[in-house]
CSV table of C-alpha atoms in Angstrom, one decimal:
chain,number,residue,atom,x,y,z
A,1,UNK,CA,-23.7,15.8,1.4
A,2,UNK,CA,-23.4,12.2,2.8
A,3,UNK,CA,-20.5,10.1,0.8
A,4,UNK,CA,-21.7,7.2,-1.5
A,5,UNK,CA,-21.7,3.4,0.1
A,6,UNK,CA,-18.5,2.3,-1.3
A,7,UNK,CA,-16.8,5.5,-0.9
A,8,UNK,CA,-17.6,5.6,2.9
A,9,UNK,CA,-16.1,2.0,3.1
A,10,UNK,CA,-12.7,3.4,2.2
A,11,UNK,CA,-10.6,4.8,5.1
A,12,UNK,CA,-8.7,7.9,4.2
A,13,UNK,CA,-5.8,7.7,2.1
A,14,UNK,CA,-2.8,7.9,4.3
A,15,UNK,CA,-0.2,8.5,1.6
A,16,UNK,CA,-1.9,11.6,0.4
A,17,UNK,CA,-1.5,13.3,3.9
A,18,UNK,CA,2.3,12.6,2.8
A,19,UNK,CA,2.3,13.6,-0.7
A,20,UNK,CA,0.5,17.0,0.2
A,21,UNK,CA,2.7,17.7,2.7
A,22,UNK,CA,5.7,16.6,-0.4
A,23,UNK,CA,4.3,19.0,-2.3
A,24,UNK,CA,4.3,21.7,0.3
A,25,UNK,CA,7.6,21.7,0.2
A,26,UNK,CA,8.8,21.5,-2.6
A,27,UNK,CA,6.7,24.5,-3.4
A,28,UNK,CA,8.6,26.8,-0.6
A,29,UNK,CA,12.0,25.3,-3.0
A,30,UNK,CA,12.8,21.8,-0.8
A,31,UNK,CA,14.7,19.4,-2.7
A,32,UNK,CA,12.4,16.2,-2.0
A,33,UNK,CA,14.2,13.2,-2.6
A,34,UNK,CA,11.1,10.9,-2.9
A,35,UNK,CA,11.7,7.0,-1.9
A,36,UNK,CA,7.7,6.6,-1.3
A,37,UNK,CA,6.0,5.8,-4.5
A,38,UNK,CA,7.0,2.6,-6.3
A,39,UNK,CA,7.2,4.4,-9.0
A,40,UNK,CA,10.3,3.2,-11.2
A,41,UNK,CA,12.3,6.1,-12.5
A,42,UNK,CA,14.5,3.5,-15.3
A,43,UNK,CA,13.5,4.7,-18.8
A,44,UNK,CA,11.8,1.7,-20.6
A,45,UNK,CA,14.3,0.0,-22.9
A,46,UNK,CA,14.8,1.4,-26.7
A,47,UNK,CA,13.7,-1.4,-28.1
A,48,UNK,CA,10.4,-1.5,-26.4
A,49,UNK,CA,10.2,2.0,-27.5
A,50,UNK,CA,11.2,1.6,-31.0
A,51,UNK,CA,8.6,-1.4,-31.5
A,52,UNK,CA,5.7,0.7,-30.0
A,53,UNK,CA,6.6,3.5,-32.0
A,54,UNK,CA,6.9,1.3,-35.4
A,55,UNK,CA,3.5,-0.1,-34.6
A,56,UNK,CA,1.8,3.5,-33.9
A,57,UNK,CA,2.0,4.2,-37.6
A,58,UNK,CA,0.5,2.1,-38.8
A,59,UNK,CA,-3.7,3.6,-38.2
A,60,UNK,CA,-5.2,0.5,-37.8
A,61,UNK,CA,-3.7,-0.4,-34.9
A,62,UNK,CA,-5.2,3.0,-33.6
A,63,UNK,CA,-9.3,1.4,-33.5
A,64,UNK,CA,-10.5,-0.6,-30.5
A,65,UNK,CA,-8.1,-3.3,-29.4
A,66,UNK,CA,-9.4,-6.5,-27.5
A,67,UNK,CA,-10.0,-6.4,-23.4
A,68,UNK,CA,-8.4,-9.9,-22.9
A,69,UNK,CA,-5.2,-9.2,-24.7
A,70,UNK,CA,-4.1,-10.0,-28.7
A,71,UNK,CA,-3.4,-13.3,-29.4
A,72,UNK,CA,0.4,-12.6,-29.4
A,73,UNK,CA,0.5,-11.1,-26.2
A,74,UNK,CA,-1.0,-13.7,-24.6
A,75,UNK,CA,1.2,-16.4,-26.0
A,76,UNK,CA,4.3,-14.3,-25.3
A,77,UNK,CA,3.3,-14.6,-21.8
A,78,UNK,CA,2.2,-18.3,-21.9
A,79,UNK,CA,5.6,-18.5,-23.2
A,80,UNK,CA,7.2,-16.2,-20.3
A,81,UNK,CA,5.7,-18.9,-17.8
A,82,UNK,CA,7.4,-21.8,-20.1
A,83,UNK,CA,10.6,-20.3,-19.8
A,84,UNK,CA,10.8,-19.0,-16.0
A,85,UNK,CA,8.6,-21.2,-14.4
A,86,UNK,CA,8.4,-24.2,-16.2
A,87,UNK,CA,4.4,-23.6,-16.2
A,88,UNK,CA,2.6,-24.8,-19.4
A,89,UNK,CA,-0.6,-22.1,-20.3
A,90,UNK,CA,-2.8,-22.4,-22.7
A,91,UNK,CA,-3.1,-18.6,-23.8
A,92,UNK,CA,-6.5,-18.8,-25.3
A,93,UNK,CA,-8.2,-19.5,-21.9
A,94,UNK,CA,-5.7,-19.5,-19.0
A,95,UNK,CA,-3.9,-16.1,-19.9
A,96,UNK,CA,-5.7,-12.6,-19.8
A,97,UNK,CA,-4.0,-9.1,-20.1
A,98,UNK,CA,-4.9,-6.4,-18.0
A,99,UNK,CA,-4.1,-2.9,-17.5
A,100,UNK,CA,-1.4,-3.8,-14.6
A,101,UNK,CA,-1.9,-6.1,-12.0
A,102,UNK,CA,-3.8,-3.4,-9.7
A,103,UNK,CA,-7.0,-3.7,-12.4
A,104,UNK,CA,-6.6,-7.1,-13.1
A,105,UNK,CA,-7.0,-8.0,-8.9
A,106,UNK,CA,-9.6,-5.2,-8.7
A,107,UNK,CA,-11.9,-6.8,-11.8
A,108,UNK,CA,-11.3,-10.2,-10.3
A,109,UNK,CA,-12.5,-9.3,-7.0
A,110,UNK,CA,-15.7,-7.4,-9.6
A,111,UNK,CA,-16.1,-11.5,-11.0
A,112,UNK,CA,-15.5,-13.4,-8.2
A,113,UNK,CA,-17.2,-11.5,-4.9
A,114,UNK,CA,-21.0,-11.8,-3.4
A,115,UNK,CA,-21.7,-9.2,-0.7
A,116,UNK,CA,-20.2,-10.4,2.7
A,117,UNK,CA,-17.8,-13.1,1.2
A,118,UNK,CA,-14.8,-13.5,3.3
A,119,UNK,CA,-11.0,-12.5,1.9
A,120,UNK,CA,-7.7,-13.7,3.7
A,121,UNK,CA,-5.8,-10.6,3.3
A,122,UNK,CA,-2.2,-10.6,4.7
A,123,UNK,CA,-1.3,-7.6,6.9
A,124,UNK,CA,0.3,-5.2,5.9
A,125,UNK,CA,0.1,-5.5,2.1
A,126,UNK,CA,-0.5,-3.7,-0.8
A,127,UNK,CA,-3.9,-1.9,-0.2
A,128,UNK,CA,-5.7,-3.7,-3.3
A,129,UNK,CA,-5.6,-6.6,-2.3
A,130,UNK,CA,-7.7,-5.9,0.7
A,131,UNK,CA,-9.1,-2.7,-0.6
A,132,UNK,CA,-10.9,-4.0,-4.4
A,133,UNK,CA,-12.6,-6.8,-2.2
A,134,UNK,CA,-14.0,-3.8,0.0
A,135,UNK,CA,-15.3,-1.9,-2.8
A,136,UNK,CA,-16.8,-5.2,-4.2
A,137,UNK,CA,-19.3,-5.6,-1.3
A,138,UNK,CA,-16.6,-8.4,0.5
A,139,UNK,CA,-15.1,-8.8,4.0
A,140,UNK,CA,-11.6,-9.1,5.2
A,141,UNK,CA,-10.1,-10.9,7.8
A,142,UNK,CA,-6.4,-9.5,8.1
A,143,UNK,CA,-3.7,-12.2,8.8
A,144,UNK,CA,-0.5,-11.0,10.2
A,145,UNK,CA,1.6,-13.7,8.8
A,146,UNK,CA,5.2,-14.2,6.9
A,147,UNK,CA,5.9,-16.9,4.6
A,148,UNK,CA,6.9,-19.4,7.6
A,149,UNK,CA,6.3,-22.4,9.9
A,150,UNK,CA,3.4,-19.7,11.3
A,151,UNK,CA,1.2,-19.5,8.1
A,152,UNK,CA,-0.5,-22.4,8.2
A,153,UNK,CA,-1.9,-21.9,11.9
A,154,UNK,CA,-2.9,-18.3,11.0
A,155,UNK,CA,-4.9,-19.3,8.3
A,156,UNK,CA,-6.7,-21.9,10.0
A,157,UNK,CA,-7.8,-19.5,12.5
A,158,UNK,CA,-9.0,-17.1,10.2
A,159,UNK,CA,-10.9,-20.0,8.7
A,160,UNK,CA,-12.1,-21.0,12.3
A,161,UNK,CA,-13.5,-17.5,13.3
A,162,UNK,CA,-15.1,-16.7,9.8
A,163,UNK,CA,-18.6,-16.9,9.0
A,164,UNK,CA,-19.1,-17.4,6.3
A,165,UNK,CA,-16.2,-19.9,5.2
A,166,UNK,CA,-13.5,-17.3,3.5
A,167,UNK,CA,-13.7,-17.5,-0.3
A,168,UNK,CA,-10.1,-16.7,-1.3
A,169,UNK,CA,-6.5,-16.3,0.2
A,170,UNK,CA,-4.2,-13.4,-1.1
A,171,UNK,CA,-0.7,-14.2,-1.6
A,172,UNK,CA,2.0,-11.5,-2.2
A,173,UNK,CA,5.4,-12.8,-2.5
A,174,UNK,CA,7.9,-11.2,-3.0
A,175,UNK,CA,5.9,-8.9,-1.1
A,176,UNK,CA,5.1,-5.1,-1.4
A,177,UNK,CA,5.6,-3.6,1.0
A,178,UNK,CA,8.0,-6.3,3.5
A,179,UNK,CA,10.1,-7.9,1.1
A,180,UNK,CA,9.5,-11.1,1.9
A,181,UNK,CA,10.4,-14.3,-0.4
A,182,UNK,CA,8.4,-17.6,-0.3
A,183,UNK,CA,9.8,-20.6,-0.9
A,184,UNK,CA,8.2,-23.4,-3.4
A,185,UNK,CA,7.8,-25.6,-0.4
A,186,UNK,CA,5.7,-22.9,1.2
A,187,UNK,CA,3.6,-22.4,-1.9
A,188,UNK,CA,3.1,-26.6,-1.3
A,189,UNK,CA,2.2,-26.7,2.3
A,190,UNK,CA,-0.3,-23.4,1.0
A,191,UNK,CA,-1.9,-25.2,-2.1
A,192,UNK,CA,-2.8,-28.6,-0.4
A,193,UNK,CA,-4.1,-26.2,2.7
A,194,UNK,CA,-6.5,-24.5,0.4
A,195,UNK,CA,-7.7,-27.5,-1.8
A,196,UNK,CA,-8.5,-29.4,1.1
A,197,UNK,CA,-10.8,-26.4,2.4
A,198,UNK,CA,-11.8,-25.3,-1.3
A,199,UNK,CA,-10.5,-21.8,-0.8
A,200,UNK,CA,-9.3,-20.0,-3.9
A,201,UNK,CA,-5.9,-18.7,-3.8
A,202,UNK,CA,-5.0,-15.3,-5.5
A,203,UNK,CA,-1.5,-15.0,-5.8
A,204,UNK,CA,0.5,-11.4,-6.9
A,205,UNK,CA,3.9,-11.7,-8.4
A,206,UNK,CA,4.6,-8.3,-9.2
A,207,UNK,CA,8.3,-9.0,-8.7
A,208,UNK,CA,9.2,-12.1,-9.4
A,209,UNK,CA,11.8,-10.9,-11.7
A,210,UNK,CA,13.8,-8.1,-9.2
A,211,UNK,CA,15.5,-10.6,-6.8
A,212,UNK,CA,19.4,-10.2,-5.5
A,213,UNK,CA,20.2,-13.3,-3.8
A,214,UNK,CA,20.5,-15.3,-7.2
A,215,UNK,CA,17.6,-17.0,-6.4
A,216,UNK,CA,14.7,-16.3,-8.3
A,217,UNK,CA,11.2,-16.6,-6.7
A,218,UNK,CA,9.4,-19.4,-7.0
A,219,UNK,CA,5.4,-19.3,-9.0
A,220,UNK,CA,2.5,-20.8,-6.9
A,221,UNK,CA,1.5,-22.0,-10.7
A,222,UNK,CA,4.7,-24.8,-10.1
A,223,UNK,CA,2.7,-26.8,-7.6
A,224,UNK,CA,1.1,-29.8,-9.3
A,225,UNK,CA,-2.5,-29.3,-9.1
A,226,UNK,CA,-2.2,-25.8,-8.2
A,227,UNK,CA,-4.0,-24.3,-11.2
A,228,UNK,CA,-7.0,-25.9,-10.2
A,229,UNK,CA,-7.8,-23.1,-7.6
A,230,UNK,CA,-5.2,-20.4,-8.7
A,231,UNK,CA,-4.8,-17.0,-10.5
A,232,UNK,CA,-1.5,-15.4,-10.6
A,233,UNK,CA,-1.2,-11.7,-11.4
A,234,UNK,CA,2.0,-10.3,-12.6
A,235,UNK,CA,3.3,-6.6,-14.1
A,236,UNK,CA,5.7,-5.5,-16.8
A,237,UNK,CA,5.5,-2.2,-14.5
A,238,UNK,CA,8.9,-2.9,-12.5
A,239,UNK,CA,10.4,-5.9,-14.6
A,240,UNK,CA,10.5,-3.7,-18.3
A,241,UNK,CA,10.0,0.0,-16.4
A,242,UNK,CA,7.1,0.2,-18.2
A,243,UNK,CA,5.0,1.8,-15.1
A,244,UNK,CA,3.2,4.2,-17.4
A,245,UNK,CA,2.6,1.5,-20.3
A,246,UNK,CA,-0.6,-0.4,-17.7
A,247,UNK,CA,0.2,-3.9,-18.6
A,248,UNK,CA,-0.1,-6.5,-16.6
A,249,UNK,CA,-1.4,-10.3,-17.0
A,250,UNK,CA,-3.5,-12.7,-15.3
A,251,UNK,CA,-2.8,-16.3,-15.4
A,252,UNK,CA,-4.4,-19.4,-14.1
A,253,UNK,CA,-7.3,-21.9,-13.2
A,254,UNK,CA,-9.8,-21.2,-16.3
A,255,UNK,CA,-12.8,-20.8,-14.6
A,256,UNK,CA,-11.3,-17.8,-13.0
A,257,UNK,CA,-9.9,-16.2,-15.6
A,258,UNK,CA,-13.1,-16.6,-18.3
A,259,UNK,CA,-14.7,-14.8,-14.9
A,260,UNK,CA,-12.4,-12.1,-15.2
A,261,UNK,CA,-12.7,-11.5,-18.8
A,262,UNK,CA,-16.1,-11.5,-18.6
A,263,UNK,CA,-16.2,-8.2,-16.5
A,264,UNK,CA,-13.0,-7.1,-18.4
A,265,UNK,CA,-15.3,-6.9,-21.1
A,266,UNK,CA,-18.1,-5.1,-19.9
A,267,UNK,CA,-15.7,-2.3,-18.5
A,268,UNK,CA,-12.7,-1.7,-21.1
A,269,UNK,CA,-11.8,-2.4,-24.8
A,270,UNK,CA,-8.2,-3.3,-23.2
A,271,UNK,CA,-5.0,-1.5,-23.4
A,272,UNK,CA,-4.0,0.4,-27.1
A,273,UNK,CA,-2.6,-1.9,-29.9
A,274,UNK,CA,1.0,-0.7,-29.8
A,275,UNK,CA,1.6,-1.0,-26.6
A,276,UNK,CA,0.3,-5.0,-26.3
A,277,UNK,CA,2.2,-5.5,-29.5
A,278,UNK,CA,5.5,-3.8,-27.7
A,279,UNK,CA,4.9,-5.5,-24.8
A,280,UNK,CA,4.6,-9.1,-26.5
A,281,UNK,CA,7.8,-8.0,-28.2
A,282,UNK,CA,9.1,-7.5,-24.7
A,283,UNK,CA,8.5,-10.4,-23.0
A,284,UNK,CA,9.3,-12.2,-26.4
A,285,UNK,CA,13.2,-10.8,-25.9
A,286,UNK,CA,16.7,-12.2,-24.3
A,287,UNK,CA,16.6,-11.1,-20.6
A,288,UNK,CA,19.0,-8.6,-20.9
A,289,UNK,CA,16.6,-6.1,-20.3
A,290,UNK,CA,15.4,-7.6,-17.1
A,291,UNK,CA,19.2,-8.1,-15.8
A,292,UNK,CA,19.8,-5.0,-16.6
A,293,UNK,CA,16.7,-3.6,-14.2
A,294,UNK,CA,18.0,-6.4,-11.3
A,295,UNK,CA,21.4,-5.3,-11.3
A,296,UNK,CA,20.4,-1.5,-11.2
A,297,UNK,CA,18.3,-2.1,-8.2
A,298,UNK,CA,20.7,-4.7,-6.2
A,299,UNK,CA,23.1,-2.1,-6.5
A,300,UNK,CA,20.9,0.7,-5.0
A,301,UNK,CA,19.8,-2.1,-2.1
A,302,UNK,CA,23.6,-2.2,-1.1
A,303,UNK,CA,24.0,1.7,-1.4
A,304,UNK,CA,21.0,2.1,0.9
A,305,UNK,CA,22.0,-0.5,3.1
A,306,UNK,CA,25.5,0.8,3.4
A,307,UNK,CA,24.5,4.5,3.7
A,308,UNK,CA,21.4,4.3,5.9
A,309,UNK,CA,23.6,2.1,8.2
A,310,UNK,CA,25.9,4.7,8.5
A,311,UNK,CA,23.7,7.6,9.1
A,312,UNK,CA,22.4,5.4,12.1
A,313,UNK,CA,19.2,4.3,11.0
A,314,UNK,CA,19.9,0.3,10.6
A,315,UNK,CA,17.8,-1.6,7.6
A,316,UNK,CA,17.5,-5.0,7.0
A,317,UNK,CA,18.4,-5.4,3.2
A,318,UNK,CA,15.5,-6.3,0.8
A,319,UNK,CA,15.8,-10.3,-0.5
A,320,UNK,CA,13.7,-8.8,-3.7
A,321,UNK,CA,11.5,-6.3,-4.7
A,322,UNK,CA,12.3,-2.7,-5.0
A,323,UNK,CA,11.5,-2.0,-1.3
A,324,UNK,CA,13.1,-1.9,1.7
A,325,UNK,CA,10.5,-2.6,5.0
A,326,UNK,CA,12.7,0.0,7.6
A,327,UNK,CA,11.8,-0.8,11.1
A,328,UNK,CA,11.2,3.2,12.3
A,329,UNK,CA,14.7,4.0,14.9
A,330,UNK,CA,13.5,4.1,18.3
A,331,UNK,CA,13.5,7.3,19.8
A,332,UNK,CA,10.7,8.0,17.1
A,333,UNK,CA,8.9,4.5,17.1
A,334,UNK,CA,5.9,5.5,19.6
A,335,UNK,CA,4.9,8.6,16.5
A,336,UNK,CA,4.0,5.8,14.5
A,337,UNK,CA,4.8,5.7,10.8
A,338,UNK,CA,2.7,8.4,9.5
A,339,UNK,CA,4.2,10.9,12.0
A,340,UNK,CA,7.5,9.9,11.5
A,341,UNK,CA,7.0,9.9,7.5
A,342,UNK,CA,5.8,14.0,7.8
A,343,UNK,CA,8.9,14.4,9.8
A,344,UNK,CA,11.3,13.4,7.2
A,345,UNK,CA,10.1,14.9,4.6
A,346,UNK,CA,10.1,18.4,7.0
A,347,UNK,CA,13.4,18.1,8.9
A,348,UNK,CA,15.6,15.8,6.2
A,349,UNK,CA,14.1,16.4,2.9
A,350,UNK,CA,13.2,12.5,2.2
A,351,UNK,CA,10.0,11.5,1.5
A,352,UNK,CA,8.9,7.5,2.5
A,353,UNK,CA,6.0,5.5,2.6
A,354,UNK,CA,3.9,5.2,6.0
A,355,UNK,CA,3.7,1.6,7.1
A,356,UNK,CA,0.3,2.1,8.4
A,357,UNK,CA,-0.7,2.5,4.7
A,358,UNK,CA,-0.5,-1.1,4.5
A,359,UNK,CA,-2.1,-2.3,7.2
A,360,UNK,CA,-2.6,-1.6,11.3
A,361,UNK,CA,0.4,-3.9,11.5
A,362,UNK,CA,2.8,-1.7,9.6
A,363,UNK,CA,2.6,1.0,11.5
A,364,UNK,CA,6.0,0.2,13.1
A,365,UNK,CA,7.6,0.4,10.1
A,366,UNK,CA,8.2,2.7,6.6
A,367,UNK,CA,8.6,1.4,2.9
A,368,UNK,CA,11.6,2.9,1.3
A,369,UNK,CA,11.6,2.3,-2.6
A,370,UNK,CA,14.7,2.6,-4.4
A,371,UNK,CA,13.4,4.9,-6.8
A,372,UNK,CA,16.2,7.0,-7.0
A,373,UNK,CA,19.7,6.9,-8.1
A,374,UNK,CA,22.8,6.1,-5.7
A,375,UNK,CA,24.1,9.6,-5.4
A,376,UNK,CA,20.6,10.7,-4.3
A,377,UNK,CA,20.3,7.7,-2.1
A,378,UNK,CA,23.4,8.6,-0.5
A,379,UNK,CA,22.1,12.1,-0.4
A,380,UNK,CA,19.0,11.0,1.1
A,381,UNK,CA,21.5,9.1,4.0
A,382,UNK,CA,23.4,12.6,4.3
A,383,UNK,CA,19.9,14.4,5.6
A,384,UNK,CA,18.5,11.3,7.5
A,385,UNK,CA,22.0,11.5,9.9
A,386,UNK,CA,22.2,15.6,10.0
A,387,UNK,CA,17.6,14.9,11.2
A,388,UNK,CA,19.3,12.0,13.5
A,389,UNK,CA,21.4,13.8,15.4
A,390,UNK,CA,19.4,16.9,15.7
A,391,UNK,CA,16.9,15.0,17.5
A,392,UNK,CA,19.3,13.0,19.6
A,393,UNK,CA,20.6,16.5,21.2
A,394,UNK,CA,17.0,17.8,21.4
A,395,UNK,CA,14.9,14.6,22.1
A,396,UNK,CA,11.8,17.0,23.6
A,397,UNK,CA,10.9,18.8,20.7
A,398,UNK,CA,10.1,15.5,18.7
A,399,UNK,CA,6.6,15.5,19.4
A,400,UNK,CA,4.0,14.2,17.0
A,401,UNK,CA,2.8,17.3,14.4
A,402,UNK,CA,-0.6,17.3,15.1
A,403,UNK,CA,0.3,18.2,18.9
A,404,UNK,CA,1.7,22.1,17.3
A,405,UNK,CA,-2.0,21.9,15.4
């Protein structure tokens, strides 16, 4: 039978060709250490877990809870912005919770998109921010930009060669999957860009809080003005290592966000009462938590760094995020990164993330998340240099896999 409309619109999902092949073998007894999925292996602090579980008894927290977040939450995050970014929000109509930042941009490209609107889209990224425009009857024109002298100019183009006039310009800094870091001077040059061509500006901050350089990444929400024509999404996914909790925020110009609730309230009755209220008590806390999560992480970065390095396979080390964006070694650069992905995970045991998941302009490259500890990581390094040399004595049998099919 023919696929439905918006399913045909999808392209196939690149990092399931990995994880079956993941799961393959592990099932013949392969001891997978998996660095692809973001997916944060730090258990969530006690005292997030001891406030959700206080709450839970008490049954009427267990009836519907509100799609736009409970009063407290939203102030603990209007006050979150107070404290980190200096950012004043009014919580009542410039704050909404959602269940992690994936469905709050998904739901906002629901509100926000007319069939054929135009999206700015960075390439590579993180597939929603391309991918919920897609579904939502949008366009994308893909910009292969960093955060530098060079964005500007790319954007104007994409402008330029767009009909009709692009609607809305993703940002994703510290980005997932390359790393990067924007500075507040960028987010400057970027704001008065887009105000002076009416472009809405979608900003994901995912991981503003996991940064090593002691320098913590910048808002677009600190640019004066800027709230007139942003939304900024964040996660307590990463920051608390509350992946499996689904709460995220968005914050920002009010129009957008009373869009946003709007659909939000058509679609879900928000995320369950103890977790909003353990969340606000969260966000509510010291910081310990969230050093605690940094320094875990910057320590993993150096491992990697250190042990990749020696195995031969030289990465550049991560200013943020819990990625590192590995340029793929070159003997094995012209398999691309899917190819090259299947054959770690047959020949060394480690599992990564394709680059071309992110974008035709990944492909050069792999995501490695530092999802597991540092003995595995340097386990992981141990397997990558026993694969490395291998191939370097027997550089004719690395052939892409679909060539023994």
């Amino acid at each position: 039978m023919e696929e439905f409309h918006k399913v045909r619109r999808l392209p196939p999902y690149v990092f399931e060709q990995v994880n079956r092949l993941k799961a393959s073998a592990r099932s013949r007894g392969a001891d997978i250490i998996d660095l692809g999925m973001g997916n944060p292996d730090l258990p969530t602090p006690k005292a997030i877990v001891d406030k959700l579980c206080e709450v839970v008894r008490d049954p009427r927290t267990h009836r519907y809870s509100s799609s736009r977040g409970i009063p407290g939450l939203r102030r603990a995050q209007a006050a979150y912005y107070q404290r980190r970014f200096g950012v004043k929000l009014n919580p009542d109509t410039q704050v909404v919770a959602t269940l992690g930042s994936k469905e709050g941009f998904a739901n906002m490209a629901q509100a926000i998109t007319a069939p054929g609107d135009v999206i700015l889209c960075p390439n590579p990224t993180y597939p929603i921010h391309a991918f919920g425009f897609i579904m939502s009857g949008g366009v994308i024109r893909s910009l292969q930009v960093e955060p530098d002298d060079g964005f500007i100019p790319a954007v104007e183009r994409g402008i330029r060669h767009s009909i009709p006039k692009p609607l809305a310009l993703i940002l994703n800094y510290p980005s997932n999957p390359t790393a990067l870091v924007a500075s507040l001077d960028f987010y400057k040059d970027v704001v008065a860009f887009a105000k002076k061509n009416d472009i809405i500006i979608l900003s994901d901050l995912a991981y503003s809080e996991i940064y090593f350089d002691g320098n913590p990444p910048p808002s677009v929400l600190q640019v004066p003005g800027a709230i007139d024509i942003c939304v900024e999404f964040t996660s307590m996914s990463k920051t608390f290592s509350m992946p499996g909790w689904r709460m995220g925020f968005a914050v920002g110009n009010e129009r957008l966000i009373s869009a946003l609730t709007r659909v939000k309230s058509y679609l879900d009755y928000g995320a369950f009462t103890p977790i909003q209220v353990a969340a606000a008590h969260a966000l509510n806390g010291d910081g310990a938590d969230i050093a605690e999560v940094r320094d875990i992480y910057h320590r993993r970065r150096d491992v990697m760094v250190d042990a990749f390095g020696r195995a031969g396979w030289t990465i550049p080390a991560p200013a943020a995020s819990m990625f590192a964006w590995a340029p793929i070694p070159e003997p094995f650069k012209h398999l691309g990164s899917l190819e090259f992905s299947k054959l770690l995970i047959e020949h060394a045991d480690v599992a990564v993330a394709p680059g071309v998941g992110f974008g035709e302009h990944g492909d050069d490259f792999v995501r490695v998340a530092l999802v597991e500890n540092e003995h595995r990581i340097r386990q992981a390094a141990r397997n990558i240099k026993r694969f490395l040399s291998t191939s370097a004595k027997q550089p004719n049998n690395v052939v892409p896999l679909s060539a023994h099919r």
